[in-house]
Coordinates of C-alpha atoms in Angstrom, one line a residue:
Chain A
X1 CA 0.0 0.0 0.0
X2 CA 1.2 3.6 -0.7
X3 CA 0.2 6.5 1.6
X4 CA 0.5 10.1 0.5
X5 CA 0.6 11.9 3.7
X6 CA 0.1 15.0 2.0
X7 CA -2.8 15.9 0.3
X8 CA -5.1 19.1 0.2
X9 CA -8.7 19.6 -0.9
X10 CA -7.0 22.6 -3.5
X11 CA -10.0 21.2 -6.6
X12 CA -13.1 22.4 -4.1
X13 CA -16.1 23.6 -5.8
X14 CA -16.4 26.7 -6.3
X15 CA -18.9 27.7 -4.3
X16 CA -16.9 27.1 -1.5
X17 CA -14.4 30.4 -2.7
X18 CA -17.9 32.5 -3.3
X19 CA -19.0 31.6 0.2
X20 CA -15.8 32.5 1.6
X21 CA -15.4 35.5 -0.7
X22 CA -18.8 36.7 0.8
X23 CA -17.5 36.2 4.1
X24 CA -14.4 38.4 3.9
X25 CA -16.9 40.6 2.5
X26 CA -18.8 40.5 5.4
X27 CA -16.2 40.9 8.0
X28 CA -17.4 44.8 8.6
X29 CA -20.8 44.3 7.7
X30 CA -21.6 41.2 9.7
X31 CA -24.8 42.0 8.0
X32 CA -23.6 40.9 4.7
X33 CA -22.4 38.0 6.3
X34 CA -23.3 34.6 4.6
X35 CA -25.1 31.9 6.9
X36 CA -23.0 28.3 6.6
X37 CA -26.3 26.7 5.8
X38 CA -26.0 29.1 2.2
X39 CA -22.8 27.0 1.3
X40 CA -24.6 24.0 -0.6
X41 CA -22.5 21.8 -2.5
X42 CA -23.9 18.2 -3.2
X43 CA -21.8 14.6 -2.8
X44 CA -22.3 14.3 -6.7
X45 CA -20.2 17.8 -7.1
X46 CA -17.7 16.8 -4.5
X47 CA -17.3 13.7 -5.9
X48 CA -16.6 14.7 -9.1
X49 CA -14.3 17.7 -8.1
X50 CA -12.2 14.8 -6.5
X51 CA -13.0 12.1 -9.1
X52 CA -11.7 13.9 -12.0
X53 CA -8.8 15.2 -10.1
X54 CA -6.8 13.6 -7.1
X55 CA -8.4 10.2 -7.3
X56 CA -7.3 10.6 -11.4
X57 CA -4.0 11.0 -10.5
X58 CA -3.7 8.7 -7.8
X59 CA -4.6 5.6 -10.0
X60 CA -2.5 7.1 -13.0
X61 CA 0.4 7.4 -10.5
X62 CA -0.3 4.8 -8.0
X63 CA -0.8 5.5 -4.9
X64 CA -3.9 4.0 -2.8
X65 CA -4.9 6.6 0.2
X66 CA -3.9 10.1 0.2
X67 CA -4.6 12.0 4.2
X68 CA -6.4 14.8 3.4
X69 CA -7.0 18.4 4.6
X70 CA -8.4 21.7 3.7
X71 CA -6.1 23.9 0.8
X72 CA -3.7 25.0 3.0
X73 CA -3.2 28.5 1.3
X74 CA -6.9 29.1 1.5
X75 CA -6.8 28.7 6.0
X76 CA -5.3 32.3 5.7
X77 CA -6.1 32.4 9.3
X78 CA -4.7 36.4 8.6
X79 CA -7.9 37.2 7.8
X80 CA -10.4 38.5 10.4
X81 CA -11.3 37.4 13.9
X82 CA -11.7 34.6 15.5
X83 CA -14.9 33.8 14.8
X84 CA -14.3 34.4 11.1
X85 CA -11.5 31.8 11.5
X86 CA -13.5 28.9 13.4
X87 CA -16.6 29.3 11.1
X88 CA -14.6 28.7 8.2
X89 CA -12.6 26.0 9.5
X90 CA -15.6 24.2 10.7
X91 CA -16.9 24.0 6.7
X92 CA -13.4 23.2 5.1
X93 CA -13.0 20.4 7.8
X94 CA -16.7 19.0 7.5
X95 CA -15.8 19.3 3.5
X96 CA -13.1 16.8 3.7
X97 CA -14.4 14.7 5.9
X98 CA -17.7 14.2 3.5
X99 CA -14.7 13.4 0.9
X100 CA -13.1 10.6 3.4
X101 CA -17.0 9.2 3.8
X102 CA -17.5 9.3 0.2
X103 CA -14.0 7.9 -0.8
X104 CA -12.9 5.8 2.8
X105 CA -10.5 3.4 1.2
X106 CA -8.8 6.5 -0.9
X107 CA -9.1 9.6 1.5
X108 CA -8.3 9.9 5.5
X109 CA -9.1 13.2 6.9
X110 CA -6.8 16.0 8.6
X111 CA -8.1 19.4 10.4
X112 CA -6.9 22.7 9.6
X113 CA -7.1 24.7 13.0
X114 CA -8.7 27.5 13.6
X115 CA -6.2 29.8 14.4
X116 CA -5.9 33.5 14.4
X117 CA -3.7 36.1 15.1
X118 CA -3.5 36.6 18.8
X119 CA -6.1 34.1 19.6
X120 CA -4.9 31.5 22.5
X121 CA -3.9 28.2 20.6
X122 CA -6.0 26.7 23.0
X123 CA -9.9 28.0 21.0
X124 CA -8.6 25.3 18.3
X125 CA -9.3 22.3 20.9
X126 CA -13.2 22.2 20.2
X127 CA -12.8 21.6 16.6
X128 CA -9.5 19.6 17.3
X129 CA -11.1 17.5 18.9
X130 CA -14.5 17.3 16.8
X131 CA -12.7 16.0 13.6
X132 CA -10.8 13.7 15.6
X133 CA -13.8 12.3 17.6
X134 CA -17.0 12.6 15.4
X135 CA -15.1 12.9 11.8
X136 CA -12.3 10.3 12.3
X137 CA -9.3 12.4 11.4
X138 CA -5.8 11.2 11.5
X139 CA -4.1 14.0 11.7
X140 CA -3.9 18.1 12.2
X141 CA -2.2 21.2 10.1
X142 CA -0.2 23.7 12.4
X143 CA 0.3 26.8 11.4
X144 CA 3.1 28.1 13.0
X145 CA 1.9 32.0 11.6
X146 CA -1.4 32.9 11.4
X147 CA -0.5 36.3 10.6
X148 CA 0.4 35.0 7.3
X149 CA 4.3 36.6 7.1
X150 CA 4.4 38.9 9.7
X151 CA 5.1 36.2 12.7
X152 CA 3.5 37.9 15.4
X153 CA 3.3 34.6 17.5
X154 CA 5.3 33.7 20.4
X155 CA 7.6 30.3 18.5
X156 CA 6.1 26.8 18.7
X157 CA 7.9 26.0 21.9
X158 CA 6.0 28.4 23.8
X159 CA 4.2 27.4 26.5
X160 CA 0.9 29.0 25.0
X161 CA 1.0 26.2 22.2
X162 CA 1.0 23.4 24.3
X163 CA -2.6 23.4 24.9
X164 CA -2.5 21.9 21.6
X165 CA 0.2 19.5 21.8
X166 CA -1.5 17.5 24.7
X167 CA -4.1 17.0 23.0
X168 CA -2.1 15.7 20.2
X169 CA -0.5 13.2 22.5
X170 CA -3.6 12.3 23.8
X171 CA -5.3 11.7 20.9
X172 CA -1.8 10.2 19.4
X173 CA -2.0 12.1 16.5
X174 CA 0.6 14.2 14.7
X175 CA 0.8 17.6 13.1
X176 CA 2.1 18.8 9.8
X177 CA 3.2 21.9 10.0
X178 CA 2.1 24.2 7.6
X179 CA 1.8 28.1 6.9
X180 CA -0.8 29.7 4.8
X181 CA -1.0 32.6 2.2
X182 CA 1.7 35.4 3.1
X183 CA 0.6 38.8 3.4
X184 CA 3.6 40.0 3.5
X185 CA 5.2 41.1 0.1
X186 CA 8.6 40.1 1.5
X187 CA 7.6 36.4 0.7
X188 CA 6.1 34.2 -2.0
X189 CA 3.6 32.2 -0.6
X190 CA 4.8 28.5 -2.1
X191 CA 8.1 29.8 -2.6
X192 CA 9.6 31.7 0.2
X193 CA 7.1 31.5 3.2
X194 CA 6.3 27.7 3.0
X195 CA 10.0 27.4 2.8
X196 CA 10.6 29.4 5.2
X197 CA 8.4 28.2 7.9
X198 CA 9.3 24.8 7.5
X199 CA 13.3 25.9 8.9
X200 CA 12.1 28.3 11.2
X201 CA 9.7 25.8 13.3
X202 CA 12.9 23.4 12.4
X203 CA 15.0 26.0 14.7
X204 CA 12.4 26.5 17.3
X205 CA 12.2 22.6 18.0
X206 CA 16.4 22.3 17.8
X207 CA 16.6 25.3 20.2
X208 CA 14.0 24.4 22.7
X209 CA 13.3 21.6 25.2
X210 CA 10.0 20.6 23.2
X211 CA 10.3 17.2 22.7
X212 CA 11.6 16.6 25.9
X213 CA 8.9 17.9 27.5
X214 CA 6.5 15.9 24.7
X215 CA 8.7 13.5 23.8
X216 CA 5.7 11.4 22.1
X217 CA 4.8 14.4 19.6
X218 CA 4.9 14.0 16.2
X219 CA 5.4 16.6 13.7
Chain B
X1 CA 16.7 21.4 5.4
X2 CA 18.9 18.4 4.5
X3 CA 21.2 20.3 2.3
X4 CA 22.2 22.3 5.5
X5 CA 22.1 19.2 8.2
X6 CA 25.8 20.1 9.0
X7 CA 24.5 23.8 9.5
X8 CA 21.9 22.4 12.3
X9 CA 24.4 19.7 13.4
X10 CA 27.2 22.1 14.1
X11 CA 24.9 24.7 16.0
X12 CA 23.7 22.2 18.1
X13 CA 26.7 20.9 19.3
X14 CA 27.7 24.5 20.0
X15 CA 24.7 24.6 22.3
X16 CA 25.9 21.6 23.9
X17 CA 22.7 20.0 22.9
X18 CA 22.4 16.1 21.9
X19 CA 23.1 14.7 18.8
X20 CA 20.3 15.6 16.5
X21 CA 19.5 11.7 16.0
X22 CA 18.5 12.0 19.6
X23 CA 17.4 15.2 19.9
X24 CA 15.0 16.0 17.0
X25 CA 14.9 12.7 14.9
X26 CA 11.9 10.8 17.2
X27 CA 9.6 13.3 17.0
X28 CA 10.2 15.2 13.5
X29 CA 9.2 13.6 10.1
X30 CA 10.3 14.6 6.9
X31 CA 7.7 14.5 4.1
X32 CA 8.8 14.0 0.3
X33 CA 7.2 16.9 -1.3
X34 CA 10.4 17.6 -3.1
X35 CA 10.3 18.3 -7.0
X36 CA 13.5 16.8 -8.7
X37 CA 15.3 13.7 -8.0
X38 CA 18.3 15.6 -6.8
X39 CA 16.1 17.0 -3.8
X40 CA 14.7 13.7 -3.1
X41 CA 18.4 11.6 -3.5
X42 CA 19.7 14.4 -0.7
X43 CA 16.7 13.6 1.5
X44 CA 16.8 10.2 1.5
X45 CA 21.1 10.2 1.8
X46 CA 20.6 12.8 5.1
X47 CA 17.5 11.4 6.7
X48 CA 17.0 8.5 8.2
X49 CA 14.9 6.5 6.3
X50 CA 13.0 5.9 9.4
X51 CA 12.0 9.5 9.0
X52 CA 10.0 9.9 5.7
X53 CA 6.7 9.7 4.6
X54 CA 5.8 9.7 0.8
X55 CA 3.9 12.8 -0.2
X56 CA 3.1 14.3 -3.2
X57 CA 0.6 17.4 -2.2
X58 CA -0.5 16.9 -5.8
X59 CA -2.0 19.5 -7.4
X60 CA -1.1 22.0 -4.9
X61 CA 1.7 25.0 -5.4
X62 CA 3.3 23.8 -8.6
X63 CA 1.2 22.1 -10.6
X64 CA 3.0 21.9 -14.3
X65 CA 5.0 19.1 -16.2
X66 CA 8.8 19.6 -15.8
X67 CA 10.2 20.0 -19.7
X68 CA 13.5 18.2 -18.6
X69 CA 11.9 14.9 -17.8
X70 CA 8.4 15.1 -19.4
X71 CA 6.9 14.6 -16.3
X72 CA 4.2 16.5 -13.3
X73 CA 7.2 17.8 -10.9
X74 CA 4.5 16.3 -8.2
X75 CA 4.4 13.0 -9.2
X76 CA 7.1 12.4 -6.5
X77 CA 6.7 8.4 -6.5
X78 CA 9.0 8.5 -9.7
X79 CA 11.6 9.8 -7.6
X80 CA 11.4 7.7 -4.8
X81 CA 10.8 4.6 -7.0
X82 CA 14.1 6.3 -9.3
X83 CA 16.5 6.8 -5.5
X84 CA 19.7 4.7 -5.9
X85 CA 19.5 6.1 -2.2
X86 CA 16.7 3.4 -0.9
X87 CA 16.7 -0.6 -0.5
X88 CA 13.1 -2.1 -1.1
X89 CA 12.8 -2.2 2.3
X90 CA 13.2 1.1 3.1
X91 CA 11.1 2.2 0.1
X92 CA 8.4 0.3 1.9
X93 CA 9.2 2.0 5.0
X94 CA 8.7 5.7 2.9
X95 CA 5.9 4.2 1.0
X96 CA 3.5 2.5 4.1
X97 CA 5.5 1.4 7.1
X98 CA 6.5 4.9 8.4
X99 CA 3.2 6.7 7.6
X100 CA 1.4 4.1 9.6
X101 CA 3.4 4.2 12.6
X102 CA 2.9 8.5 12.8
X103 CA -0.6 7.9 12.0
X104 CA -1.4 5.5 14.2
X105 CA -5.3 6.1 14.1
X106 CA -5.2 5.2 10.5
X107 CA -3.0 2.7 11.4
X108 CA -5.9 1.2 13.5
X109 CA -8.5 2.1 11.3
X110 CA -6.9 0.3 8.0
X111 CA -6.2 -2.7 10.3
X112 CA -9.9 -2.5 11.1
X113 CA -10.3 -2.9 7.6
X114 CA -8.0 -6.0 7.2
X115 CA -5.8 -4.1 5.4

């Protein structure tokens, strides 16, 4: 069997973008906010979107189960509160794991977070735990920047992340981590910041006591 | 990150931490979304076997055919399946082994499954 431990739900509809771009809209008209129960996108849609696309290229390639979690440049935890963050979060996860239902012997879910910037890692345990428990997720995304290039969090062996990590080693799960979009103009997105992040959470484990104060965590 | 291993190994030493083997290498994995063979040959000569998963993140940030082999620069298995770098047994490892051991749920679920 051939795992792909890396795989992102980039071929969504797209009336998942219009919902979202509606809800960026909305942030400062909550008004003009879009309800979730307006996002309607039916298994025959998803199942083509994944059909034509990953599942293709997986036969073609051949490789059998891919673990799968929301397009990672689309989190862009960056944008508005946290609210804004756990709402759409909440539909990108729920969209994968209706993927994983529809496709179990091909797709195994993994959560994006919902992050934001300033936001105590510890508001992502709800939905943490949700995909884990009631969606039967493998795995989790960490974004080490929810500013989305500007770093304004404290590194990933602060003492405000581990919230997270127990819950990881409770549920014995590991955690890719994974930036977003950049906003800052400094740094391509795919290019520079996913780059990047990758050595800077690197450093941050080689420099700290992390793993010796988790030494069953998985990243 | 491998292309600068003595980089990380050299500062770490100078912090009088442990050997990376010990210090980093049970808890971090090392996935193969690397787009030429050259990137995946360095991986797989600088990482423990023990630490990579296959990956692909197919149709994610570069999506197009490389002209100098004819083929998607995501279709990673070529590379791995291409490695003068990996045994069978270790490509097994990269391919199932190690992925089920990090992800032990699926690990449980698959086995669930029979499979």
């Amino acid at each position: 069997m051939i795992i792909d431990v890396h795989g992102h739900y980039t071929t969504a509809p797209k009336a998942l973008e219009t919902w979202r771009n509606r809800q960026i809209a909305g942030i400062n008209d909550p008004s003009a906010r879009p309800k979730v129960s307006e996002l309607k996108i039916s298994d025959d849609e998803l199942r083509e979107s994944i059909e034509t696309n990953q599942l293709a290229k997986m036969r073609e390639r051949g490789s059998d189960l891919t673990i799968f979690s929301p397009r990672a440049s689309f989190m862009a935890h960056h944008i508005g509160d946290l609210a804004v963050s756990s709402t759409w979060a909440s539909i990108c996860n729920e969209l994968c794991y209706r993927v994983s239902q529809l496709f179990p012997d091909s797709f195994a879910g993994a959560a994006m977070l919902p992050q934001s910037p300033g936001a105590d890692p510890k508001t992502c345990i709800p939905e943490l735990e949700r995909c884990i428990k009631e969606y039967g997720f493998v795995g989790i995304n960490l974004n080490p920047d929810p500013s989305g290039g500007h770093w304004t969090s404290p590194p990933l062996s602060d003492r405000q992340w581990y919230p997270i990590y127990e819950k990881m080693v409770e549920y014995d799960i590991p955690a890719m981590v994974h930036v977003s979009t950049s906003c800052n103009e400094c740094f391509h997105t795919t290019g520079a910041h996913y780059l990047n992040a990758d050595t800077t959470a690197f450093m941050q484990c080689l420099t700290s006591d992390l793993f010796k104060d988790f030494p069953a965590l998985k990243v | 990150m491998p292309y600068h291993w003595g980089r990380f190994r050299g500062l770490a030493q100078e912090m009088k931490k442990p050997l990376l083997t010990e210090l980093l290498l049970n808890n971090i994995y090392f996935d193969t979304c690397v787009y030429h063979q050259p990137g995946i040959d360095l991986l797989t000569k600088v990482i423990p076997t023990k630490n990579i998963l296959f990956a692909s993140e197919m149709i994610g940030a570069v999506r197009g055919i490389d002209p100098e082999t004819g083929f998607y620069y995501d279709d990673t298995k070529r590379y791995i399946e291409a490695s003068t770098m990996l045994s069978a047994e270790a490509r097994s490892a990269v391919y199932e082994g190690n992925a089920r051991r990090v992800f032990s749920r699926l690990d449980a679920a698959l086995k669930a499954k029979g499979k």
